[in-house]
Tab-separated table of C-alpha atoms in Angstrom:
chain	number	residue	atom	x	y	z
A	1	MET	CA	132.722	140.630	138.641
A	2	PRO	CA	133.974	143.917	137.215
A	3	LEU	CA	135.973	143.984	134.015
A	4	HIS	CA	138.675	146.231	135.414
A	5	ALA	CA	139.485	145.351	139.006
A	6	SER	CA	141.355	148.003	140.924
A	7	ASN	CA	144.768	146.951	142.158
A	8	ARG	CA	144.819	149.616	144.878
A	9	ARG	CA	144.741	148.266	148.401
A	10	VAL	CA	141.706	149.008	150.548
A	11	CYS	CA	142.429	150.941	153.734
A	12	ARG	CA	142.737	148.489	156.615
A	13	HIS	CA	141.414	150.994	159.135
A	14	CYS	CA	138.047	151.617	157.486
A	15	ASP	CA	137.753	148.668	155.018
A	16	GLY	CA	136.853	151.107	152.242
A	17	PHE	CA	134.042	152.834	154.177
A	18	CYS	CA	135.986	156.075	154.421
A	19	VAL	CA	133.150	158.448	155.399
A	20	VAL	CA	130.408	157.657	157.908
A	21	ALA	CA	127.382	159.662	158.991
A	22	ILE	CA	126.561	159.686	162.721
A	23	THR	CA	123.236	160.964	163.952
A	24	THR	CA	123.227	163.293	166.954
A	25	GLY	CA	119.661	162.459	167.927
A	26	GLU	CA	118.436	165.970	167.151
A	27	ARG	CA	116.341	167.109	164.185
A	28	HIS	CA	116.242	170.126	161.888
A	29	ARG	CA	113.091	172.233	161.559
A	30	ASP	CA	112.026	170.265	158.486
A	31	GLY	CA	112.208	166.975	160.430
A	32	SER	CA	115.433	165.630	158.954
A	33	ARG	CA	118.111	164.364	161.307
A	34	VAL	CA	121.244	166.285	162.243
A	35	LEU	CA	124.229	164.258	161.007
A	36	LEU	CA	127.966	164.444	161.589
A	37	HIS	CA	130.119	163.229	158.691
A	38	VAL	CA	133.371	161.679	159.910
A	39	VAL	CA	136.315	160.876	157.603
A	40	CYS	CA	138.813	158.056	158.190
A	41	HIS	CA	141.987	159.519	159.685
A	42	ALA	CA	144.281	156.958	158.041
A	43	CYS	CA	143.269	157.323	154.375
A	44	GLN	CA	141.920	160.902	154.570
A	45	GLY	CA	138.613	159.875	152.999
A	46	THR	CA	139.938	158.086	149.920
A	47	GLY	CA	139.181	154.519	151.056
A	48	HIS	CA	142.526	153.300	149.735
A	49	ALA	CA	145.756	152.623	151.571
A	50	ALA	CA	148.882	154.477	150.563
A	51	PRO	CA	151.610	152.258	149.145
A	52	ALA	CA	154.055	151.031	151.761
A	53	ARG	CA	157.291	152.970	151.899
A	54	ILE	CA	160.619	151.200	151.899
A	55	ALA	CA	162.667	151.852	155.004
A	56	HIS	CA	166.416	152.014	154.616
A	57	ALA	CA	168.451	150.957	157.648
A	58	GLY	CA	172.023	152.194	157.837
A	59	LYS	CA	174.188	152.780	154.777
């Protein structure tokens, strides 16, 4: 257990896995795979959820 636990909420869309690498099935000349890196659209690659905003109804 870490000494200093973060109190920031983990993004519920990606569960903290904010960037994934997807293989295209093709390979580079050196034999390595061609990868696409995709970032979570909700947290913009941070892995943390933004704090909820308070909505004000009426006056």
